[in-house]
């Protein structure tokens, strides 16, 4: 597979050398460099807001990988360091240009990018305004929407978090931060029964194995009968989440 990947990247660079220009050439950050070349190729051959976002993400990942190497002193070939420095500078410029081009995009991931990275309030407003659009029906986007809603509209934030969980298919890895956000919302609302149930839901996944459900006793205590009933509810939620059939009831 590694050989096939090298052949594919070489083919891209041979046919479209501009897509591989201004990148470093040694073995460092090889995976990130290949991903960037593929992202450039995708945007070049099938331009779209989605491929634009993927390219911006690949540029950041590539730059993040290279930047720590700027402090390494190369005793044998100074140009090895120089080409990395040049690559980082040019990648920053490329990213800045792509960000400028996408400032007014209606693509949710790009709107979220401009809000989270640059505090663009107009991007945030546009992002929130399209909450019900099909493009927004992604767990990550619903989680981000909930974070924006929670200050002024907790019921809507709660709905967004449940919707995020319902968007996972069978066997997919669920972002445990979504469940943690639900628990925090319930504790803040003093809805300790719901918080108890979802703490046990978190414990039902590998990401929650280090969680101590007994800490909920600091907020409220429930009888053994109540705990048995709530545990059954939690088990049912875990089963539906793992089967990809979760819908808030």
XYZ file of N, CA and C in Angstrom:
747
model
N 0.825 -1.201 0.000
C 0.000 0.000 0.000
C 0.866 1.260 0.000
N 1.971 1.220 0.747
C 2.858 2.383 0.787
C 3.419 2.676 -0.586
N 3.821 1.618 -1.307
C 4.337 1.798 -2.657
C 3.284 2.360 -3.587
N 2.046 1.875 -3.484
C 0.958 2.384 -4.317
C 0.712 3.860 -4.038
N 0.782 4.235 -2.763
C 0.567 5.628 -2.394
C 1.654 6.517 -2.987
N 2.908 6.052 -2.894
C 4.007 6.824 -3.479
C 3.814 6.985 -4.983
N 3.378 5.902 -5.643
C 3.152 5.960 -7.083
C 2.045 6.956 -7.425
N 0.983 6.966 -6.599
C -0.135 7.884 -6.867
C 0.300 9.329 -6.677
N 1.025 9.620 -5.609
C 1.494 10.982 -5.374
C 2.443 11.414 -6.485
N 3.335 10.496 -6.918
C 4.265 10.816 -8.007
C 3.504 11.128 -9.292
N 2.439 10.365 -9.547
C 1.648 10.594 -10.754
C 0.985 11.966 -10.718
N 0.479 12.350 -9.553
C -0.129 13.672 -9.416
C 0.906 14.760 -9.676
N 2.091 14.599 -9.074
C 3.133 15.617 -9.210
C 3.681 15.684 -10.633
N 3.762 14.528 -11.300
C 4.264 14.517 -12.678
C 3.291 15.216 -13.626
N 1.997 14.990 -13.411
C 1.003 15.552 -14.324
C 0.600 16.973 -13.948
N 0.742 17.318 -12.670
C 0.361 18.658 -12.204
C 1.421 19.170 -11.227
N 2.593 19.510 -11.716
C 3.698 19.873 -10.823
C 3.394 21.059 -9.916
N 2.464 21.923 -10.323
C 2.143 23.080 -9.496
C 1.491 22.665 -8.166
N 0.894 21.478 -8.140
C 0.236 21.016 -6.919
C 1.240 20.526 -5.881
N 2.445 20.266 -6.305
C 3.473 19.753 -5.402
C 4.584 20.768 -5.175
N 4.404 21.949 -5.739
C 5.432 22.987 -5.616
C 5.468 23.555 -4.208
N 6.619 24.059 -3.830
C 6.806 24.782 -2.561
C 6.627 23.905 -1.333
N 6.804 22.610 -1.472
C 6.745 21.704 -0.329
C 8.145 21.155 -0.052
N 8.391 20.778 1.201
C 9.708 20.235 1.537
C 9.873 18.867 0.884
N 11.101 18.368 0.809
C 11.365 17.176 -0.001
C 11.933 15.986 0.763
N 12.271 16.150 2.040
C 12.849 14.998 2.737
C 11.745 14.160 3.388
N 12.131 13.243 4.273
C 11.184 12.263 4.804
C 10.320 12.740 5.951
N 10.568 13.937 6.480
C 9.753 14.442 7.574
C 8.325 14.731 7.101
N 7.360 14.479 7.981
C 5.959 14.851 7.722
C 5.470 14.336 6.367
N 5.894 13.138 6.018
C 5.563 12.581 4.702
C 4.054 12.383 4.548
N 3.410 11.872 5.589
C 1.967 11.619 5.533
C 1.204 12.934 5.343
N 1.590 13.959 6.102
C 0.918 15.261 6.006
C 1.132 15.903 4.634
N 2.339 15.737 4.088
C 2.621 16.282 2.754
C 1.767 15.570 1.700
N 1.675 14.257 1.784
C 0.858 13.514 0.813
C -0.605 13.916 0.908
N -1.111 14.084 2.134
C -2.501 14.509 2.307
C -2.740 15.887 1.698
N -1.771 16.758 1.853
C -1.903 18.098 1.273
C -1.926 18.033 -0.247
N -1.070 17.219 -0.832
C -1.054 17.083 -2.290
C -2.393 16.531 -2.785
N -2.905 15.527 -2.088
C -4.208 14.974 -2.483
C -5.314 16.021 -2.351
N -5.260 16.822 -1.278
C -6.280 17.855 -1.083
C -6.188 18.926 -2.170
N -4.983 19.299 -2.534
C -4.819 20.251 -3.636
C -5.373 19.682 -4.937
N -5.097 18.415 -5.165
C -5.569 17.763 -6.391
C -7.100 17.709 -6.422
N -7.699 17.385 -5.298
C -9.158 17.311 -5.225
C -9.782 18.674 -5.516
N -9.226 19.724 -4.930
C -9.760 21.061 -5.164
C -9.515 21.515 -6.601
N -8.411 21.062 -7.177
C -8.072 21.424 -8.557
C -8.999 20.740 -9.561
N -9.305 19.470 -9.325
C -10.102 18.697 -10.284
C -11.607 18.802 -10.029
N -11.999 18.931 -8.770
C -13.428 19.009 -8.429
C -13.632 20.109 -7.389
N -13.487 21.360 -7.777
C -13.590 22.452 -6.811
C -14.980 22.554 -6.179
N -14.994 22.745 -4.882
C -16.237 22.898 -4.130
C -15.895 23.486 -2.773
N -16.903 23.932 -2.061
C -16.679 24.431 -0.706
C -16.140 23.326 0.189
N -16.629 22.099 -0.023
C -16.175 20.977 0.813
C -14.694 20.700 0.579
N -14.251 20.658 -0.687
C -12.841 20.406 -0.966
C -11.978 21.600 -0.563
N -12.553 22.785 -0.617
C -11.873 23.989 -0.147
C -11.556 23.853 1.347
N -12.533 23.393 2.107
C -12.350 23.199 3.552
C -11.316 22.111 3.831
N -11.392 21.017 3.094
C -10.423 19.935 3.278
C -9.011 20.431 3.004
N -8.854 21.252 1.970
C -7.536 21.798 1.644
C -7.029 22.708 2.763
N -7.884 23.555 3.295
C -7.478 24.428 4.397
C -7.048 23.606 5.609
N -7.792 22.556 5.899
C -7.442 21.689 7.027
C -6.109 20.995 6.784
N -5.885 20.536 5.557
C -4.621 19.869 5.224
C -3.442 20.828 5.322
N -3.638 22.079 4.949
C -2.579 23.078 5.063
C -2.190 23.314 6.519
N -3.186 23.406 7.389
C -2.912 23.616 8.808
C -2.189 22.410 9.397
N -2.639 21.211 9.038
C -2.008 19.998 9.566
C -0.557 19.891 9.099
N -0.317 20.196 7.848
C 1.045 20.172 7.296
C 1.929 21.205 7.994
N 1.432 22.414 8.130
C 2.197 23.480 8.794
C 2.489 23.128 10.247
N 1.502 22.577 10.942
C 1.674 22.207 12.344
C 2.732 21.132 12.510
N 2.808 20.233 11.543
C 3.822 19.179 11.595
C 5.215 19.748 11.366
N 5.337 20.701 10.455
C 6.654 21.235 10.105
C 7.198 22.237 11.117
N 6.337 23.017 11.730
C 6.806 24.136 12.552
C 7.770 23.728 13.668
N 7.539 22.606 14.384
C 8.511 22.240 15.426
C 9.897 21.924 14.873
N 9.972 21.580 13.588
C 11.258 21.238 12.986
C 12.114 22.464 12.690
N 11.521 23.649 12.833
C 12.274 24.866 12.545
C 13.424 25.074 13.533
N 13.295 24.461 14.718
C 14.329 24.640 15.745
C 15.464 23.619 15.625
N 15.321 22.658 14.705
C 16.362 21.637 14.538
C 17.518 22.212 13.720
N 18.719 22.002 14.199
C 19.901 22.428 13.451
C 20.411 21.248 12.611
N 20.449 21.422 11.301
C 20.915 20.374 10.402
C 22.407 20.595 10.126
N 23.219 19.649 10.560
C 24.676 19.812 10.425
C 25.170 19.420 9.041
N 24.405 18.576 8.351
C 24.898 18.089 7.064
C 24.401 18.917 5.884
N 23.136 19.305 5.908
C 22.585 20.032 4.772
C 21.673 21.141 5.274
N 22.143 22.365 5.249
C 21.354 23.491 5.714
C 20.106 23.692 4.861
N 20.204 23.294 3.574
C 19.047 23.494 2.708
C 17.852 22.664 3.145
N 18.089 21.574 3.904
C 16.973 20.775 4.416
C 16.099 21.601 5.346
N 16.750 22.445 6.136
C 15.982 23.337 7.009
C 15.367 24.476 6.200
N 16.118 24.988 5.263
C 15.646 26.128 4.492
C 14.380 25.804 3.705
N 14.300 24.595 3.133
C 13.113 24.294 2.339
C 11.882 24.115 3.224
N 12.084 23.712 4.467
C 10.962 23.631 5.408
C 10.491 25.029 5.808
N 11.430 25.916 6.066
C 11.086 27.294 6.408
C 10.295 27.928 5.266
N 10.792 27.744 4.047
C 10.102 28.296 2.882
C 8.716 27.678 2.727
N 8.608 26.364 2.964
C 7.318 25.691 2.837
C 6.321 26.252 3.835
N 6.751 26.448 5.087
C 5.851 26.976 6.115
C 5.363 28.368 5.737
N 6.257 29.218 5.273
C 5.884 30.591 4.894
C 4.880 30.578 3.742
N 5.145 29.771 2.726
C 4.263 29.743 1.568
C 2.921 29.102 1.883
N 2.930 28.105 2.759
C 1.679 27.474 3.166
C 0.819 28.456 3.951
N 1.443 29.257 4.792
C 0.690 30.292 5.511
C 0.037 31.261 4.533
N 0.775 31.651 3.520
C 0.219 32.570 2.523
C -0.937 31.927 1.764
N -0.761 30.658 1.412
C -1.825 29.944 0.690
C -3.080 29.839 1.550
N -2.888 29.536 2.833
C -4.027 29.427 3.740
C -4.739 30.766 3.884
N -3.973 31.841 4.034
C -4.575 33.170 4.168
C -5.411 33.515 2.939
N -4.931 33.145 1.762
C -5.673 33.413 0.530
C -6.969 32.607 0.487
N -6.893 31.340 0.881
C -8.092 30.496 0.887
C -9.107 30.988 1.918
N -8.610 31.455 3.054
C -9.522 31.994 4.065
C -10.233 33.237 3.537
N -9.513 34.093 2.865
C -10.120 35.295 2.302
C -11.194 34.927 1.279
N -10.910 33.923 0.466
C -11.867 33.503 -0.566
C -13.135 32.896 0.022
N -13.048 32.336 1.219
C -14.175 31.593 1.789
C -14.919 32.360 2.877
N -14.617 33.626 3.059
C -15.213 34.389 4.159
C -16.735 34.438 4.095
N -17.306 34.438 2.905
C -18.755 34.584 2.748
C -19.420 33.277 2.307
N -18.735 32.182 2.480
C -19.289 30.888 2.073
C -20.469 30.489 2.958
N -21.411 29.764 2.362
C -22.539 29.212 3.112
C -22.269 27.794 3.596
N -21.089 27.286 3.350
C -20.746 25.931 3.774
C -20.516 25.939 5.293
N -21.256 25.127 6.057
C -21.204 25.220 7.521
C -19.812 25.050 8.116
N -19.024 24.124 7.583
C -17.692 23.907 8.148
C -16.794 25.128 7.941
N -16.964 25.824 6.819
C -16.190 27.036 6.590
C -16.674 28.168 7.497
N -17.978 28.268 7.704
C -18.498 29.267 8.629
C -17.968 29.026 10.041
N -17.972 27.776 10.433
C -17.459 27.429 11.761
C -15.963 27.732 11.857
N -15.244 27.481 10.794
C -13.811 27.791 10.749
C -13.576 29.273 11.040
N -14.297 30.132 10.353
C -14.076 31.573 10.494
C -14.531 32.079 11.860
N -15.537 31.453 12.434
C -15.958 31.851 13.774
C -14.957 31.380 14.824
N -14.589 30.113 14.800
C -13.741 29.542 15.837
C -12.308 30.046 15.769
N -11.803 30.283 14.561
C -10.404 30.673 14.427
C -10.195 32.186 14.373
N -11.228 32.897 13.941
C -11.042 34.336 13.751
C -12.125 35.178 14.433
N -13.032 34.532 15.153
C -14.066 35.276 15.861
C -14.991 36.064 14.954
N -15.228 35.561 13.747
C -16.068 36.248 12.770
C -17.537 36.089 13.171
N -18.126 37.148 13.704
C -19.506 37.077 14.200
C -20.523 36.897 13.072
N -20.232 37.448 11.909
C -21.136 37.245 10.787
C -21.176 35.779 10.376
N -20.019 35.131 10.403
C -19.979 33.694 10.093
C -20.770 32.903 11.132
N -20.640 33.294 12.399
C -21.402 32.615 13.451
C -22.904 32.782 13.225
N -23.326 33.994 12.914
C -24.753 34.250 12.698
C -25.290 33.429 11.538
N -24.526 33.372 10.448
C -24.973 32.589 9.294
C -25.004 31.101 9.628
N -24.034 30.659 10.404
C -23.991 29.253 10.813
C -25.232 28.882 11.613
N -25.584 29.710 12.580
C -26.738 29.415 13.426
C -28.051 29.517 12.661
N -28.094 30.370 11.661
C -29.333 30.583 10.915
C -29.734 29.387 10.065
N -28.784 28.504 9.773
C -29.108 27.368 8.913
C -29.130 26.054 9.686
N -29.543 26.127 10.948
C -29.513 24.967 11.837
C -30.286 23.769 11.285
N -31.355 24.019 10.549
C -32.216 22.926 10.088
C -31.860 22.430 8.684
N -30.888 23.046 8.050
C -30.554 22.639 6.680
C -29.907 21.253 6.667
N -30.107 20.505 5.575
C -29.511 19.163 5.498
C -28.003 19.163 5.698
N -27.315 20.213 5.221
C -25.864 20.269 5.361
C -25.414 20.313 6.818
N -26.328 20.713 7.700
C -25.985 20.832 9.118
C -26.159 19.529 9.884
N -26.670 18.516 9.225
C -26.963 17.270 9.929
C -25.722 16.385 10.014
N -24.751 16.881 10.737
C -23.509 16.171 11.038
C -23.256 16.301 12.539
N -22.803 15.227 13.207
C -22.606 15.310 14.665
C -21.729 16.473 15.088
N -20.627 16.691 14.385
C -19.700 17.757 14.763
C -20.358 19.125 14.665
N -21.168 19.323 13.624
C -21.823 20.609 13.431
C -22.922 20.824 14.461
N -23.662 19.785 14.784
C -24.700 19.909 15.803
C -24.095 20.169 17.182
N -22.968 19.549 17.459
C -22.261 19.807 18.718
C -21.829 21.271 18.784
N -21.273 21.790 17.704
C -20.854 23.195 17.663
C -22.049 24.126 17.797
N -23.153 23.760 17.156
C -24.371 24.557 17.265
C -24.850 24.613 18.711
N -24.811 23.476 19.391
C -25.231 23.427 20.794
C -24.375 24.343 21.665
N -23.075 24.384 21.393
C -22.177 25.237 22.173
C -22.536 26.710 22.005
N -23.035 27.080 20.820
C -23.429 28.462 20.591
C -24.798 28.771 21.207
N -25.666 27.772 21.257
C -27.025 27.975 21.744
C -27.139 27.924 23.263
N -26.227 27.230 23.932
C -26.423 26.882 25.333
C -26.545 28.098 26.241
N -25.936 29.201 25.873
C -25.987 30.393 26.739
C -27.378 31.009 26.756
N -28.054 31.024 25.607
C -29.320 31.749 25.527
C -30.540 30.862 25.288
N -30.337 29.620 24.897
C -31.475 28.741 24.590
C -31.093 27.309 24.920
N -31.159 26.963 26.202
C -30.718 25.628 26.628
C -31.564 24.503 26.046
N -32.892 24.641 25.926
C -33.665 23.568 25.274
C -33.206 23.297 23.844
N -32.906 24.362 23.096
C -32.430 24.173 21.724
C -31.051 23.527 21.712
N -30.204 23.908 22.669
C -28.877 23.292 22.771
C -29.005 21.803 23.089
N -29.897 21.470 24.015
C -30.126 20.068 24.363
C -30.617 19.285 23.150
N -31.532 19.881 22.402
C -32.050 19.223 21.200
C -30.933 18.964 20.193
N -30.043 19.938 20.031
C -28.941 19.787 19.079
C -28.006 18.654 19.496
N -27.754 18.522 20.791
C -26.875 17.451 21.271
C -27.506 16.080 21.046
N -28.803 15.967 21.322
C -29.489 14.696 21.065
C -29.518 14.391 19.564
N -29.720 15.425 18.768
C -29.720 15.220 17.321
C -28.346 14.739 16.856
N -27.290 15.320 17.438
C -25.927 14.907 17.086
C -25.737 13.421 17.348
N -26.204 12.946 18.501
C -26.053 11.525 18.835
C -26.869 10.644 17.898
N -28.009 11.146 17.464
C -28.857 10.366 16.566
C -28.336 10.274 15.149
N -27.301 11.041 14.831
C -26.743 11.034 13.478
C -25.654 9.981 13.289
N -25.256 9.307 14.364
C -24.240 8.261 14.248
C -24.864 6.964 13.755
N -24.147 6.281 12.887
C -24.589 4.986 12.401
C -24.065 3.850 13.271
N -24.486 2.669 12.963
C -24.092 1.490 13.731
C -22.578 1.299 13.690
N -21.990 1.126 14.865
C -20.566 0.847 14.965
C -19.656 2.046 14.857
N -20.199 3.230 14.606
C -19.363 4.420 14.518
C -18.896 4.855 15.908
N -17.703 5.431 15.958
C -17.186 5.946 17.222
C -17.893 7.252 17.560
N -18.518 7.263 18.725
C -19.275 8.433 19.156
C -18.362 9.383 19.924
N -18.455 10.651 19.614
C -17.678 11.676 20.301
C -18.202 11.799 21.730
N -17.426 11.353 22.682
C -17.870 11.358 24.073
C -18.081 12.771 24.604
N -17.473 13.773 23.947
C -17.661 15.156 24.388
C -19.115 15.592 24.239
N -19.845 14.988 23.298
C -21.265 15.315 23.142
C -22.027 14.864 24.377
N -21.743 13.663 24.846
C -22.396 13.159 26.056
C -21.976 13.994 27.264
N -20.700 14.355 27.337
C -20.219 15.189 28.445
C -20.929 16.536 28.447
N -21.164 17.102 27.267
C -21.879 18.377 27.193
C -23.315 18.224 27.696
N -23.940 17.104 27.362
C -25.292 16.844 27.874
C -25.292 16.761 29.399
N -24.339 16.030 29.955
C -24.259 15.886 31.416
C -24.075 17.246 32.072
N -23.170 18.046 31.536
C -22.936 19.384 32.096
C -24.191 20.248 32.021
N -24.921 20.146 30.911
C -26.153 20.910 30.768
C -27.166 20.482 31.831
N -27.306 19.160 32.033
C -28.276 18.661 33.003
C -27.900 19.037 34.431
N -26.620 18.968 34.754
C -26.187 19.369 36.098
C -26.449 20.855 36.306
N -26.135 21.661 35.290
C -26.377 23.097 35.399
C -27.844 23.435 35.572
N -28.718 22.609 35.014
C -30.159 22.793 35.131
C -30.735 22.086 36.352
N -29.872 21.452 37.119
C -30.269 20.684 38.314
C -31.222 19.542 37.956
N -31.042 19.008 36.781
C -31.818 17.838 36.332
C -30.967 16.601 36.615
N -30.879 16.283 37.884
C -29.913 15.282 38.333
C -30.271 13.861 37.903
N -31.536 13.594 37.702
C -31.906 12.252 37.211
C -31.377 12.047 35.798
N -31.581 13.052 34.949
C -31.048 12.966 33.589
C -29.519 12.884 33.612
N -28.903 13.677 34.487
C -27.441 13.647 34.584
C -26.961 12.271 35.028
N -27.666 11.658 35.960
C -27.310 10.314 36.442
C -27.373 9.320 35.282
N -28.469 9.357 34.528
C -28.650 8.419 33.422
C -27.532 8.576 32.402
N -27.224 9.811 32.020
C -26.234 10.015 30.960
C -24.808 9.793 31.440
N -24.593 9.906 32.744
C -23.292 9.513 33.276
C -23.097 8.017 33.106
N -24.162 7.256 33.313
C -24.077 5.802 33.091
C -23.977 5.479 31.609
N -24.608 6.284 30.771
C -24.452 6.091 29.325
C -22.986 6.266 28.941
N -22.355 7.316 29.457
C -20.936 7.549 29.188
C -20.110 6.348 29.627
N -20.451 5.747 30.746
C -19.707 4.588 31.247
C -19.857 3.379 30.348
N -20.876 3.394 29.487
C -21.106 2.274 28.596
C -20.210 2.252 27.379
N -19.363 3.265 27.234
C -18.442 3.333 26.106
C -17.008 3.320 26.614
N -16.099 2.891 25.740
C -14.695 2.785 26.135
C -14.155 4.126 26.615
N -14.642 5.217 26.003
C -14.156 6.546 26.373
C -14.576 6.945 27.776
N -15.539 6.216 28.344
C -16.019 6.571 29.673
C -15.585 5.617 30.762
N -14.622 4.747 30.449
C -14.216 3.731 31.422
C -13.571 4.340 32.669
N -12.926 5.505 32.514
C -12.291 6.127 33.671
C -13.239 6.996 34.487
N -14.499 7.062 34.048
C -15.485 7.901 34.718
C -15.938 7.237 36.010
N -16.162 8.039 37.046
C -16.656 7.530 38.326
C -18.108 7.958 38.503
N -19.074 7.092 38.153
C -20.488 7.480 38.240
C -20.918 7.840 39.655
N -20.223 7.314 40.667
C -20.609 7.592 42.053
C -20.499 9.072 42.398
N -19.767 9.834 41.595
C -19.640 11.265 41.861
C -20.968 11.984 41.761
N -21.940 11.379 41.062
C -23.258 11.990 40.981
C -23.934 12.049 42.337
N -23.488 11.215 43.292
C -24.076 11.231 44.624
C -23.858 12.570 45.321
N -22.878 13.343 44.863
C -22.641 14.660 45.450
C -23.769 15.623 45.116
N -24.517 15.317 44.048
C -25.612 16.189 43.637
C -26.964 15.682 44.129
N -27.192 14.390 44.038
C -28.487 13.833 44.441
C -28.335 12.339 44.700
N -29.113 11.853 45.621
C -29.108 10.421 45.937
C -30.453 9.819 45.535
N -30.373 8.635 44.988
C -31.575 7.951 44.542
C -31.664 6.595 45.230
N -32.879 6.130 45.428
C -33.088 4.830 46.065
C -32.618 3.718 45.145
N -32.368 2.524 45.689
C -31.975 1.393 44.833
C -32.984 1.131 43.720
N -34.251 1.292 44.018
C -35.288 1.064 43.009
C -35.186 2.101 41.888
N -34.975 3.349 42.278
C -34.816 4.399 41.274
C -33.564 4.155 40.416
N -32.484 3.774 41.078
C -31.245 3.527 40.349
C -31.404 2.368 39.366
N -32.124 1.333 39.776
C -32.340 0.190 38.875
C -33.115 0.622 37.639
N -34.148 1.426 37.848
C -34.951 1.895 36.725
C -34.133 2.804 35.809
N -33.339 3.699 36.394
C -32.524 4.614 35.585
C -31.413 3.883 34.862
N -30.868 2.833 35.504
C -29.826 2.049 34.837
C -30.389 1.338 33.616
N -31.612 0.847 33.725
C -32.257 0.214 32.574
C -32.432 1.218 31.439
N -32.797 2.437 31.806
C -32.931 3.490 30.805
C -31.588 3.773 30.140
N -30.526 3.853 30.939
C -29.190 4.107 30.398
C -28.746 2.972 29.481
N -28.994 1.731 29.908
C -28.606 0.578 29.087
C -29.323 0.597 27.743
N -30.590 1.001 27.764
C -31.362 1.077 26.530
C -30.793 2.138 25.592
N -30.387 3.270 26.149
C -29.791 4.334 25.333
C -28.472 3.868 24.723
N -27.637 3.216 25.533
C -26.349 2.712 25.043
C -26.575 1.731 23.904
N -27.534 0.850 24.063
C -27.817 -0.147 23.028
C -28.241 0.534 21.728
N -29.102 1.534 21.822
C -29.560 2.228 20.618
C -28.442 3.053 19.977
N -27.592 3.650 20.807
C -26.464 4.405 20.259
C -25.519 3.481 19.497
N -25.220 2.326 20.053
C -24.313 1.391 19.406
C -24.917 0.792 18.144
N -26.249 0.679 18.121
C -26.920 0.125 16.941
C -27.202 1.187 15.879
N -26.923 2.458 16.206
C -27.193 3.521 15.253
C -28.667 3.823 15.112
N -29.446 3.556 16.166
C -30.908 3.769 16.094
C -31.381 4.761 17.147
N -30.459 5.566 17.665
C -30.860 6.458 18.746
C -31.703 7.613 18.234
N -32.881 7.765 18.847
C -33.747 8.938 18.667
C -34.237 9.323 20.052
N -34.166 10.582 20.372
C -34.591 11.016 21.695
C -36.059 10.691 21.906
N -36.369 10.071 23.031
C -37.745 9.688 23.332
C -38.360 10.622 24.370
